[in-house]
Amino acid sequence: MKAVNIGLIGLGTVGSGTLSVLQRNAEEITRRAGRQIHVIAAAVQDISKPRAVDTSALHLTRDPFEIVNHPDIEIVVELVGGDNMPLEAVMTALDNGKHIVTANKALIALHGNDIFEKAQNKGLVVAFEAAVAGGIPIIKSIREGLSANRIEWLAGIINGTSNYILTQMEESGRDFNDVLAEAQALGYAEADPSFDIDGTDAAHKLTILASIAFGISLQFENVYREGITEISSEDITHARELGYRIKHLGIARKTDNGVELRVHPTLIPQKRLIANVDGVMNAILVQSDAVGPTLYYGAGAGSEPTASAVVADLIDVVRTITTDPGNRVPHLAFHPDAIIDLPILPMDEIETAYYLRMSVINQPGVMASIAMIFGDSDISIDTILQKGSGQPNENVTIIMLTQNTRERNLVKALKQVESLNTVNGRVMRVRIEQLS
Ligand code: NDP
Ligand code: HSE
């Protein structure tokens, strides 16, 4: 059968890995896809840049629209990032009747509803496995492997850079900024690394996961997000002493009152498998009604791990090119006319337990006044630890673990605690999830 011609936009970390895997595994890939996959052209910013992969057989251009308007290209692979030019390029490619493969979570989370509508109307496929958790086939697992189930919740370590930083801080006590620079050098971080450390990248990915898990539209604007910037080595150490590890989690949970969509640092009991996922590795725990819990683990970022997902998507698209568009796996797992509108719970309404760290002046009655505020706010304390010399009138650190409480109550109580003149500065808070 005739080879399928594809065009790449982007030959950076993921693009060069994709080309390299396509070249190295060409024979196996053809046996799987049933047709050869030929990369005939690629768009880059700087044509003269040396590449880690052989580009001699490709036409290189600076103009991504040369790729999307190319009459011989059937599949456009967008591996640039960001959502301005990529959106225009993808929409133009769809108008031109081309299928799309992308690793761009920002693009899908922010514009996926429009992109999929256009693709659906045109009978085209937009594949985005690499957009979530790098090389882990989590989109396929949820969309196809778990399609018999009602998914109740999922929780995932879905930003490799944050996990790499937290792991290095814990294992070697290294400085946050040093480790971030290393994650950038290794090609894990986004072009704007603040997206990794402020929770935006994980929120993009959670938007996609929640949509395919619950059959709701993509709604990035409703994801609550916190990053890892406020986590200190001290918190990591205290969490360890209490039998927990701190991980940056994306959590989507369907409750009777609505859907929780949140990304934030979280204490997880050390004995959970997911608490032991380190470095750039990602893992997603999915709780479903029939199969129960399932856990998906693998490299969450990096050149060839991500290329693995991009090339798998390419093979899938090649396999389905000739099938009836109405009978393909729906982009967001549920048929477009079966996507429902569920209320998203405001963060105030979420119930979790908390780790609290505060600096207080060591005086009689301090603990009693804090305990009274918590008691009046209906918050039960599970554990209290005091760290420090214990000398009168010196500052000591108090660590508390609460039982489950509504976020609104905790926020109100902490305002009162922070206003006590025996409490110094802000109270550090990290949510706790048992994930049982
Ligand atoms: P890089 O920054 O390494 O590569 C970006 C590529 O796009 C470069 O080749 C660059 O050209 C090219 N480019 C940038 N602007 C233009 C333009 N205007 N026209 C044509 N080409 C352009 O990014 P990554 O490979 O890391 O990421 C690509 C996508 O994959 C992003 O959406 C990212 O979020 C996603 N992703 C990344 C992962 C990773 O581990 N890095 C993992 C999963 C997803 P040049 O080389 O000449 O500068
Ligand atoms: N910057 C992302 C991460 C790349 O660190 O997880 C993979 O999506």
Short mmCIF file of C-alpha atoms and ligand atoms in Angstrom, two decimals:
data_model
loop_
_atom_site.label_atom_id
_atom_site.label_comp_id
_atom_site.label_asym_id
_atom_site.label_seq_id
_atom_site.Cartn_x
_atom_site.Cartn_y
_atom_site.Cartn_z
CA MET A 1 0.00 0.00 0.00
CA LYS A 2 1.08 3.61 -0.64
CA ALA A 3 3.16 5.24 2.10
CA VAL A 4 1.50 7.91 4.26
CA ASN A 5 3.24 11.28 4.08
CA ILE A 6 3.49 13.28 7.25
CA GLY A 7 4.80 16.72 8.11
CA LEU A 8 6.24 17.75 11.48
CA ILE A 9 5.96 21.18 13.03
CA GLY A 10 8.76 21.30 15.60
CA LEU A 11 11.98 19.29 15.81
CA GLY A 12 12.90 20.08 19.42
CA THR A 13 12.98 17.61 22.32
CA VAL A 14 9.84 15.73 21.25
CA GLY A 15 10.07 16.35 17.50
CA SER A 16 13.63 15.05 17.19
CA GLY A 17 12.73 12.04 19.38
CA THR A 18 9.75 11.33 17.13
CA LEU A 19 11.84 11.46 13.96
CA SER A 20 14.49 9.31 15.56
CA VAL A 21 12.00 6.60 16.67
CA LEU A 22 10.31 6.65 13.25
CA GLN A 23 13.70 6.15 11.56
CA ARG A 24 15.07 3.52 13.96
CA ASN A 25 11.90 1.41 14.20
CA ALA A 26 10.67 1.98 10.62
CA GLU A 27 10.31 -1.71 9.82
CA GLU A 28 8.36 -2.63 12.99
CA ILE A 29 6.20 0.46 12.61
CA THR A 30 5.30 -0.43 9.01
CA ARG A 31 4.41 -3.98 10.07
CA ARG A 32 2.09 -2.54 12.71
CA ALA A 33 0.55 0.31 10.72
CA GLY A 34 0.19 -1.67 7.50
CA ARG A 35 1.77 1.20 5.54
CA GLN A 36 5.08 3.04 5.60
CA ILE A 37 5.12 6.38 7.39
CA HIS A 38 7.25 8.96 5.56
CA VAL A 39 8.21 12.24 7.15
CA ILE A 40 8.60 14.45 4.10
CA ALA A 41 8.91 17.92 5.67
CA ALA A 42 9.39 19.69 8.98
CA ALA A 43 8.98 23.28 10.14
CA VAL A 44 11.43 24.72 12.67
CA GLN A 45 12.36 28.15 13.90
CA ASP A 46 16.04 27.95 13.01
CA ILE A 47 16.92 25.85 9.96
CA SER A 48 20.68 26.11 10.60
CA LYS A 49 20.49 24.66 14.13
CA PRO A 50 22.36 21.33 14.45
CA ARG A 51 19.90 18.49 15.17
CA ALA A 52 20.37 15.30 17.17
CA VAL A 53 18.66 13.39 14.33
CA ASP A 54 19.24 12.91 10.60
CA THR A 55 17.10 15.44 8.70
CA SER A 56 18.80 15.01 5.32
CA ALA A 57 15.76 13.36 3.71
CA LEU A 58 13.37 16.12 4.84
CA HIS A 59 12.39 19.42 3.38
CA LEU A 60 13.00 21.95 6.19
CA THR A 61 11.09 25.21 6.33
CA ARG A 62 10.63 28.11 8.71
CA ASP A 63 6.98 28.36 7.79
CA PRO A 64 4.58 25.99 9.63
CA PHE A 65 1.86 26.90 7.13
CA GLU A 66 3.91 25.34 4.36
CA ILE A 67 3.34 22.05 6.23
CA VAL A 68 -0.38 22.49 6.86
CA ASN A 69 -1.02 23.61 3.26
CA HIS A 70 1.22 20.95 1.66
CA PRO A 71 -0.91 18.96 -0.83
CA ASP A 72 1.01 15.68 -0.26
CA ILE A 73 0.85 15.67 3.55
CA GLU A 74 -1.96 13.62 5.11
CA ILE A 75 -1.05 13.91 8.80
CA VAL A 76 0.35 17.01 10.52
CA VAL A 77 2.27 16.41 13.75
CA GLU A 78 2.33 19.56 15.90
CA LEU A 79 5.23 19.51 18.40
CA VAL A 80 5.87 23.18 19.10
CA GLY A 81 3.86 24.11 22.20
CA GLY A 82 1.85 27.17 23.20
CA ASP A 83 -1.55 27.97 21.81
CA ASN A 84 -1.30 30.83 19.29
CA MET A 85 0.43 29.64 16.12
CA PRO A 86 -0.34 25.94 16.89
CA LEU A 87 -4.08 26.71 17.08
CA GLU A 88 -4.07 28.50 13.75
CA ALA A 89 -1.92 25.79 12.19
CA VAL A 90 -4.10 22.95 13.49
CA MET A 91 -7.36 24.64 12.44
CA THR A 92 -5.94 25.34 8.96
CA ALA A 93 -4.71 21.77 8.66
CA LEU A 94 -8.19 20.48 9.55
CA ASP A 95 -9.74 22.85 6.99
CA ASN A 96 -7.33 21.31 4.50
CA GLY A 97 -8.52 17.78 5.39
CA LYS A 98 -5.43 16.68 7.32
CA HIS A 99 -5.39 14.51 10.44
CA ILE A 100 -3.50 15.84 13.46
CA VAL A 101 -1.20 14.34 16.09
CA THR A 102 -0.13 16.69 18.89
CA ALA A 103 1.66 16.56 22.25
CA ASN A 104 0.36 20.02 23.13
CA LYS A 105 -1.72 19.86 26.34
CA ALA A 106 -2.18 23.63 26.49
CA LEU A 107 -3.70 23.57 23.01
CA ILE A 108 -6.08 20.70 23.82
CA ALA A 109 -7.05 21.93 27.30
CA LEU A 110 -7.76 25.48 26.10
CA HIS A 111 -9.11 24.93 22.58
CA GLY A 112 -9.90 21.21 22.36
CA ASN A 113 -13.70 21.66 22.34
CA ASP A 114 -13.48 23.75 19.12
CA ILE A 115 -10.73 21.62 17.58
CA PHE A 116 -12.66 18.37 18.11
CA GLU A 117 -15.89 19.87 16.81
CA LYS A 118 -14.18 20.88 13.58
CA ALA A 119 -12.41 17.52 13.29
CA GLN A 120 -15.70 15.68 13.89
CA ASN A 121 -17.49 17.72 11.21
CA LYS A 122 -14.70 17.00 8.75
CA GLY A 123 -14.38 13.29 9.61
CA LEU A 124 -10.78 13.77 10.78
CA VAL A 125 -8.79 12.49 13.76
CA VAL A 126 -6.93 14.63 16.30
CA ALA A 127 -4.73 12.37 18.45
CA PHE A 128 -3.15 13.65 21.65
CA GLU A 129 -1.82 10.72 23.72
CA ALA A 130 1.51 12.49 24.39
CA ALA A 131 -0.28 15.50 25.86
CA VAL A 132 -0.80 13.71 29.19
CA ALA A 133 1.90 11.90 31.16
CA GLY A 134 4.45 11.67 28.33
CA GLY A 135 4.99 8.04 27.35
CA ILE A 136 2.26 6.46 29.51
CA PRO A 137 -0.68 5.39 27.31
CA ILE A 138 -3.17 6.87 29.76
CA ILE A 139 -5.55 8.40 27.20
CA LYS A 140 -5.93 5.06 25.45
CA SER A 141 -6.26 3.22 28.77
CA ILE A 142 -9.08 5.42 30.03
CA ARG A 143 -10.79 5.96 26.67
CA GLU A 144 -10.70 2.32 25.55
CA GLY A 145 -9.36 -0.03 28.25
CA LEU A 146 -11.70 1.27 30.97
CA SER A 147 -14.70 2.01 28.76
CA ALA A 148 -16.91 -0.52 30.60
CA ASN A 149 -16.48 1.34 33.88
CA ARG A 150 -17.93 4.30 35.70
CA ILE A 151 -14.82 6.18 36.75
CA GLU A 152 -15.16 7.48 40.29
CA TRP A 153 -11.92 9.42 40.70
CA LEU A 154 -8.39 9.65 39.47
CA ALA A 155 -5.28 11.09 41.04
CA GLY A 156 -1.99 11.48 39.22
CA ILE A 157 1.55 12.70 39.36
CA ILE A 158 1.30 14.35 35.96
CA ASN A 159 4.12 16.87 35.88
CA GLY A 160 7.54 15.27 35.53
CA THR A 161 9.45 18.46 36.26
CA SER A 162 7.71 19.02 39.62
CA ASN A 163 8.20 15.39 40.60
CA TYR A 164 11.86 15.58 39.60
CA ILE A 165 12.34 18.70 41.73
CA LEU A 166 10.51 17.29 44.79
CA THR A 167 12.48 14.03 44.54
CA GLN A 168 15.85 15.79 44.28
CA MET A 169 14.98 18.12 47.17
CA GLU A 170 14.11 15.10 49.30
CA GLU A 171 16.98 12.82 48.30
CA SER A 172 19.88 15.24 48.14
CA GLY A 173 18.54 18.42 49.74
CA ARG A 174 19.42 20.28 46.51
CA ASP A 175 18.33 23.82 45.85
CA PHE A 176 14.99 24.27 44.03
CA ASN A 177 16.39 26.52 41.27
CA ASP A 178 19.39 24.24 40.57
CA VAL A 179 17.13 21.24 40.07
CA LEU A 180 14.73 23.23 37.90
CA ALA A 181 17.67 24.29 35.67
CA GLU A 182 18.66 20.62 35.38
CA ALA A 183 15.08 19.60 34.44
CA GLN A 184 15.19 22.29 31.73
CA ALA A 185 18.53 21.01 30.42
CA LEU A 186 17.12 17.48 30.29
CA GLY A 187 14.22 18.71 28.11
CA TYR A 188 11.51 17.96 30.72
CA ALA A 189 10.34 21.51 31.42
CA GLU A 190 7.96 23.59 29.32
CA ALA A 191 9.24 26.52 27.24
CA ASP A 192 7.93 28.64 30.12
CA PRO A 193 8.97 26.55 33.16
CA SER A 194 6.67 28.53 35.45
CA PHE A 195 3.88 26.38 33.92
CA ASP A 196 5.54 23.32 35.48
CA ILE A 197 6.11 24.73 38.95
CA ASP A 198 2.91 26.79 39.32
CA GLY A 199 0.60 23.87 38.46
CA THR A 200 -0.57 25.18 35.05
CA ASP A 201 0.86 22.25 33.07
CA ALA A 202 -0.69 19.72 35.46
CA ALA A 203 -3.99 21.62 35.24
CA HIS A 204 -3.91 21.38 31.43
CA LYS A 205 -3.44 17.63 31.74
CA LEU A 206 -6.09 17.20 34.44
CA THR A 207 -8.57 19.07 32.23
CA ILE A 208 -8.05 16.42 29.56
CA LEU A 209 -8.14 13.46 31.96
CA ALA A 210 -11.36 14.66 33.65
CA SER A 211 -13.06 15.14 30.34
CA ILE A 212 -12.35 11.63 29.06
CA ALA A 213 -13.04 10.07 32.48
CA PHE A 214 -16.43 11.70 33.13
CA GLY A 215 -17.68 12.68 29.66
CA ILE A 216 -17.65 16.42 30.41
CA SER A 217 -16.38 19.20 28.17
CA LEU A 218 -12.81 20.46 28.53
CA GLN A 219 -12.87 23.22 31.16
CA PHE A 220 -9.42 24.38 32.16
CA GLU A 221 -10.84 27.55 33.73
CA ASN A 222 -12.52 25.46 36.44
CA VAL A 223 -9.39 23.65 37.63
CA TYR A 224 -8.08 24.86 40.99
CA ARG A 225 -4.30 25.04 40.84
CA GLU A 226 -1.36 25.37 43.17
CA GLY A 227 2.25 24.56 42.33
CA ILE A 228 5.23 23.35 44.32
CA THR A 229 6.99 26.68 44.86
CA GLU A 230 6.03 27.00 48.53
CA ILE A 231 7.08 23.48 49.55
CA SER A 232 10.26 23.59 51.60
CA SER A 233 12.74 20.83 52.47
CA GLU A 234 11.43 21.24 56.04
CA ASP A 235 7.90 20.22 54.96
CA ILE A 236 9.27 17.25 53.04
CA THR A 237 11.18 16.11 56.14
CA HIS A 238 8.24 16.58 58.52
CA ALA A 239 5.94 14.70 56.13
CA ARG A 240 8.42 11.78 56.07
CA GLU A 241 8.55 11.66 59.87
CA LEU A 242 4.76 11.41 59.93
CA GLY A 243 4.70 8.55 57.39
CA TYR A 244 3.84 10.63 54.31
CA ARG A 245 5.50 11.89 51.12
CA ILE A 246 4.67 15.13 49.37
CA LYS A 247 3.71 14.75 45.72
CA HIS A 248 2.19 17.24 43.29
CA LEU A 249 -1.12 15.64 42.35
CA GLY A 250 -3.89 16.29 39.87
CA ILE A 251 -7.18 15.04 41.33
CA ALA A 252 -10.53 14.67 39.57
CA ARG A 253 -13.36 13.18 41.60
CA LYS A 254 -17.05 12.76 40.86
CA THR A 255 -19.16 13.37 43.98
CA ASP A 256 -22.92 13.59 44.53
CA ASN A 257 -22.64 17.38 44.54
CA GLY A 258 -20.38 17.84 41.52
CA VAL A 259 -16.91 17.26 40.18
CA GLU A 260 -13.69 18.17 42.04
CA LEU A 261 -10.93 19.39 39.71
CA ARG A 262 -7.76 20.37 41.53
CA VAL A 263 -3.98 20.26 41.30
CA HIS A 264 -1.84 20.93 44.35
CA PRO A 265 0.95 19.46 46.50
CA THR A 266 -0.46 16.63 48.58
CA LEU A 267 0.69 14.45 51.47
CA ILE A 268 0.18 10.78 50.53
CA PRO A 269 0.82 7.85 52.93
CA GLN A 270 4.29 6.43 52.17
CA LYS A 271 2.89 2.93 51.82
CA ARG A 272 0.88 3.81 48.68
CA LEU A 273 2.65 2.77 45.46
CA ILE A 274 2.07 6.20 43.96
CA ALA A 275 3.89 7.84 46.87
CA ASN A 276 7.04 6.05 45.67
CA VAL A 277 6.99 7.35 42.11
CA ASP A 278 10.14 9.44 41.84
CA GLY A 279 12.10 11.65 39.47
CA VAL A 280 10.59 12.38 36.09
CA MET A 281 8.32 9.34 36.34
CA ASN A 282 4.56 9.93 36.32
CA ALA A 283 1.76 7.72 37.61
CA ILE A 284 -2.01 7.91 37.48
CA LEU A 285 -4.25 5.99 39.86
CA VAL A 286 -7.76 5.49 38.49
CA GLN A 287 -10.61 4.24 40.68
CA SER A 288 -13.39 2.68 38.60
CA ASP A 289 -16.53 0.81 39.65
CA ALA A 290 -15.94 -2.54 37.91
CA VAL A 291 -12.19 -3.08 37.87
CA GLY A 292 -11.45 -1.13 41.09
CA PRO A 293 -8.14 0.73 41.30
CA THR A 294 -5.66 0.58 38.41
CA LEU A 295 -2.28 2.31 38.32
CA TYR A 296 -0.38 3.51 35.24
CA TYR A 297 3.33 4.28 35.58
CA GLY A 298 6.10 5.45 33.26
CA ALA A 299 8.24 8.31 32.02
CA GLY A 300 6.23 11.52 32.10
CA ALA A 301 8.55 13.60 29.93
CA GLY A 302 11.67 13.42 27.79
CA SER A 303 12.48 13.00 24.13
CA GLU A 304 11.93 9.33 23.24
CA PRO A 305 9.41 8.49 26.02
CA THR A 306 7.16 11.23 24.64
CA ALA A 307 7.96 10.23 21.07
CA SER A 308 6.71 6.73 21.96
CA ALA A 309 3.22 8.20 22.50
CA VAL A 310 3.41 10.44 19.41
CA VAL A 311 4.40 7.55 17.14
CA ALA A 312 1.72 5.27 18.65
CA ASP A 313 -0.83 7.96 17.79
CA LEU A 314 0.55 8.16 14.26
CA ILE A 315 0.16 4.40 13.86
CA ASP A 316 -3.41 4.62 15.19
CA VAL A 317 -4.29 7.40 12.76
CA VAL A 318 -2.78 5.49 9.83
CA ARG A 319 -4.80 2.40 10.81
CA THR A 320 -8.07 4.34 10.96
CA ILE A 321 -7.63 6.60 7.91
CA THR A 322 -9.81 4.36 5.81
CA THR A 323 -12.44 3.57 8.45
CA ASP A 324 -15.88 5.14 8.71
CA PRO A 325 -15.39 8.36 10.76
CA GLY A 326 -18.68 7.72 12.61
CA ASN A 327 -17.29 4.48 14.05
CA ARG A 328 -13.95 5.75 15.33
CA VAL A 329 -13.15 6.06 19.04
CA PRO A 330 -14.59 9.48 20.03
CA HIS A 331 -11.93 12.14 20.71
CA LEU A 332 -13.11 12.69 24.29
CA ALA A 333 -14.09 9.04 24.91
CA PHE A 334 -17.86 9.75 24.91
CA HIS A 335 -19.86 10.47 21.76
CA PRO A 336 -19.95 14.25 21.17
CA ASP A 337 -23.75 14.40 21.67
CA ALA A 338 -23.38 12.48 24.99
CA ILE A 339 -21.02 14.99 26.65
CA ILE A 340 -22.80 16.23 29.78
CA ASP A 341 -22.64 19.32 31.90
CA LEU A 342 -21.80 18.53 35.54
CA PRO A 343 -21.35 21.23 38.19
CA ILE A 344 -17.72 21.76 39.19
CA LEU A 345 -17.34 22.09 42.96
CA PRO A 346 -15.79 25.35 44.18
CA MET A 347 -12.65 24.76 46.23
CA ASP A 348 -14.44 26.04 49.36
CA GLU A 349 -16.66 22.96 49.25
CA ILE A 350 -13.87 20.37 49.02
CA GLU A 351 -13.28 18.16 52.06
CA THR A 352 -9.78 16.91 52.85
CA ALA A 353 -7.40 16.55 55.76
CA TYR A 354 -4.53 19.03 56.16
CA TYR A 355 -0.89 19.23 57.17
CA LEU A 356 -0.26 22.58 58.90
CA ARG A 357 3.09 24.10 59.85
CA MET A 358 3.25 27.26 61.93
CA SER A 359 5.85 29.18 63.91
CA VAL A 360 4.62 30.20 67.38
CA ILE A 361 6.08 31.83 70.48
CA ASN A 362 6.61 29.23 73.19
CA GLN A 363 4.30 30.56 75.90
CA PRO A 364 1.65 29.00 78.15
CA GLY A 365 -1.81 29.07 76.56
CA VAL A 366 -0.66 29.34 72.92
CA MET A 367 -1.74 25.82 72.01
CA ALA A 368 -4.99 26.26 73.93
CA SER A 369 -5.92 29.39 71.95
CA ILE A 370 -5.16 27.65 68.63
CA ALA A 371 -7.06 24.54 69.68
CA MET A 372 -10.05 26.67 70.67
CA ILE A 373 -10.20 28.30 67.23
CA PHE A 374 -10.10 24.90 65.56
CA GLY A 375 -12.72 23.51 67.95
CA ASP A 376 -15.07 26.43 67.24
CA SER A 377 -14.57 25.83 63.51
CA ASP A 378 -15.47 22.14 63.81
CA ILE A 379 -11.93 21.02 62.86
CA SER A 380 -10.54 17.93 64.64
CA ILE A 381 -6.80 17.65 65.18
CA ASP A 382 -5.29 14.24 64.53
CA THR A 383 -1.60 14.79 65.39
CA ILE A 384 0.47 17.58 66.94
CA LEU A 385 4.28 17.79 66.93
CA GLN A 386 6.43 20.52 68.42
CA LYS A 387 9.89 21.18 66.96
CA GLY A 388 12.45 23.50 68.52
CA SER A 389 14.37 24.12 71.72
CA GLY A 390 11.29 24.48 73.90
CA GLN A 391 12.84 27.44 75.77
CA PRO A 392 10.22 29.93 77.07
CA ASN A 393 9.42 32.82 74.68
CA GLU A 394 11.47 31.34 71.84
CA ASN A 395 9.98 30.50 68.45
CA VAL A 396 9.02 26.87 67.98
CA THR A 397 7.52 25.09 64.98
CA ILE A 398 4.20 23.32 65.43
CA ILE A 399 3.12 20.67 62.93
CA MET A 400 -0.51 19.58 62.99
CA LEU A 401 -2.43 17.06 60.96
CA THR A 402 -6.19 17.62 60.89
CA GLN A 403 -8.97 15.17 60.16
CA ASN A 404 -11.14 15.74 57.09
CA THR A 405 -12.70 19.17 57.10
CA ARG A 406 -14.32 21.52 54.62
CA GLU A 407 -11.82 23.90 53.00
CA ARG A 408 -14.03 26.90 53.83
CA ASN A 409 -13.82 26.11 57.59
CA LEU A 410 -10.07 25.70 57.48
CA VAL A 411 -9.45 28.95 55.60
CA LYS A 412 -11.60 30.85 58.11
CA ALA A 413 -9.90 29.23 61.11
CA LEU A 414 -6.39 29.87 59.76
CA LYS A 415 -7.19 33.59 59.32
CA GLN A 416 -7.97 33.72 63.05
CA VAL A 417 -4.89 31.68 63.97
CA GLU A 418 -2.64 33.93 61.87
CA SER A 419 -4.05 37.00 63.63
CA LEU A 420 -2.94 35.75 67.10
CA ASN A 421 0.08 37.75 68.30
CA THR A 422 1.77 34.53 69.43
CA VAL A 423 1.74 33.14 65.84
CA ASN A 424 4.46 34.34 63.46
CA GLY A 425 3.52 34.92 59.81
CA ARG A 426 1.50 32.59 57.63
CA VAL A 427 0.52 29.03 58.42
CA MET A 428 1.81 26.64 55.75
CA ARG A 429 -0.94 24.24 54.63
CA VAL A 430 -0.75 21.14 52.42
CA ARG A 431 -3.74 18.92 51.74
CA ILE A 432 -3.61 15.22 52.65
CA GLU A 433 -5.18 12.43 50.57
CA GLN A 434 -5.30 8.81 51.73
CA LEU A 435 -6.03 7.52 48.17
CA SER A 436 -7.44 4.33 49.61
P1 NDP B 1 11.07 22.35 22.25
O1 NDP B 1 11.13 23.76 22.70
O2 NDP B 1 12.18 21.44 22.56
O3 NDP B 1 10.84 22.32 20.66
C1 NDP B 1 9.99 23.21 20.00
C2 NDP B 1 10.22 23.09 18.50
O4 NDP B 1 9.32 23.94 17.83
C3 NDP B 1 11.63 23.47 18.06
O5 NDP B 1 12.09 22.59 17.08
C4 NDP B 1 11.44 24.86 17.47
O6 NDP B 1 12.36 25.15 16.43
C5 NDP B 1 10.05 24.73 16.89
N1 NDP B 1 9.37 26.01 16.76
C6 NDP B 1 9.14 26.94 17.70
N2 NDP B 1 8.45 27.98 17.19
C7 NDP B 1 8.24 27.69 15.90
C8 NDP B 1 7.61 28.36 14.82
N3 NDP B 1 7.03 29.54 15.00
N4 NDP B 1 7.57 27.76 13.63
C9 NDP B 1 8.15 26.55 13.42
N5 NDP B 1 8.77 25.87 14.39
C10 NDP B 1 8.81 26.43 15.61
O7 NDP B 1 9.68 21.78 22.81
P2 NDP B 1 9.35 20.28 23.23
O8 NDP B 1 9.76 19.36 22.16
O9 NDP B 1 9.84 20.05 24.61
O10 NDP B 1 7.75 20.34 23.35
C11 NDP B 1 6.93 20.29 22.20
C12 NDP B 1 5.49 20.05 22.65
O11 NDP B 1 5.42 18.79 23.31
C13 NDP B 1 4.94 21.06 23.66
O12 NDP B 1 3.57 21.23 23.43
C14 NDP B 1 5.16 20.38 25.01
O13 NDP B 1 4.26 20.82 25.98
C15 NDP B 1 4.87 18.95 24.62
N6 NDP B 1 5.45 17.93 25.48
C16 NDP B 1 6.78 17.99 25.80
C17 NDP B 1 7.35 16.99 26.57
C18 NDP B 1 8.79 17.01 26.92
O14 NDP B 1 9.24 16.10 27.65
N7 NDP B 1 9.57 17.97 26.45
C19 NDP B 1 6.54 15.86 27.03
C20 NDP B 1 5.16 15.88 26.62
C21 NDP B 1 4.65 16.89 25.87
P3 NDP B 1 13.96 25.23 16.69
O15 NDP B 1 14.38 23.83 17.03
O16 NDP B 1 14.52 25.70 15.39
O17 NDP B 1 14.15 26.19 17.82
N1 HSE B 2 6.87 19.81 31.19
C1 HSE B 2 6.13 18.61 31.23
C2 HSE B 2 6.47 17.85 32.49
C3 HSE B 2 6.46 17.77 30.02
O1 HSE B 2 7.47 18.18 33.14
O2 HSE B 2 5.72 16.95 32.85
C4 HSE B 2 5.57 16.56 29.88
O3 HSE B 2 4.27 16.92 29.59
#
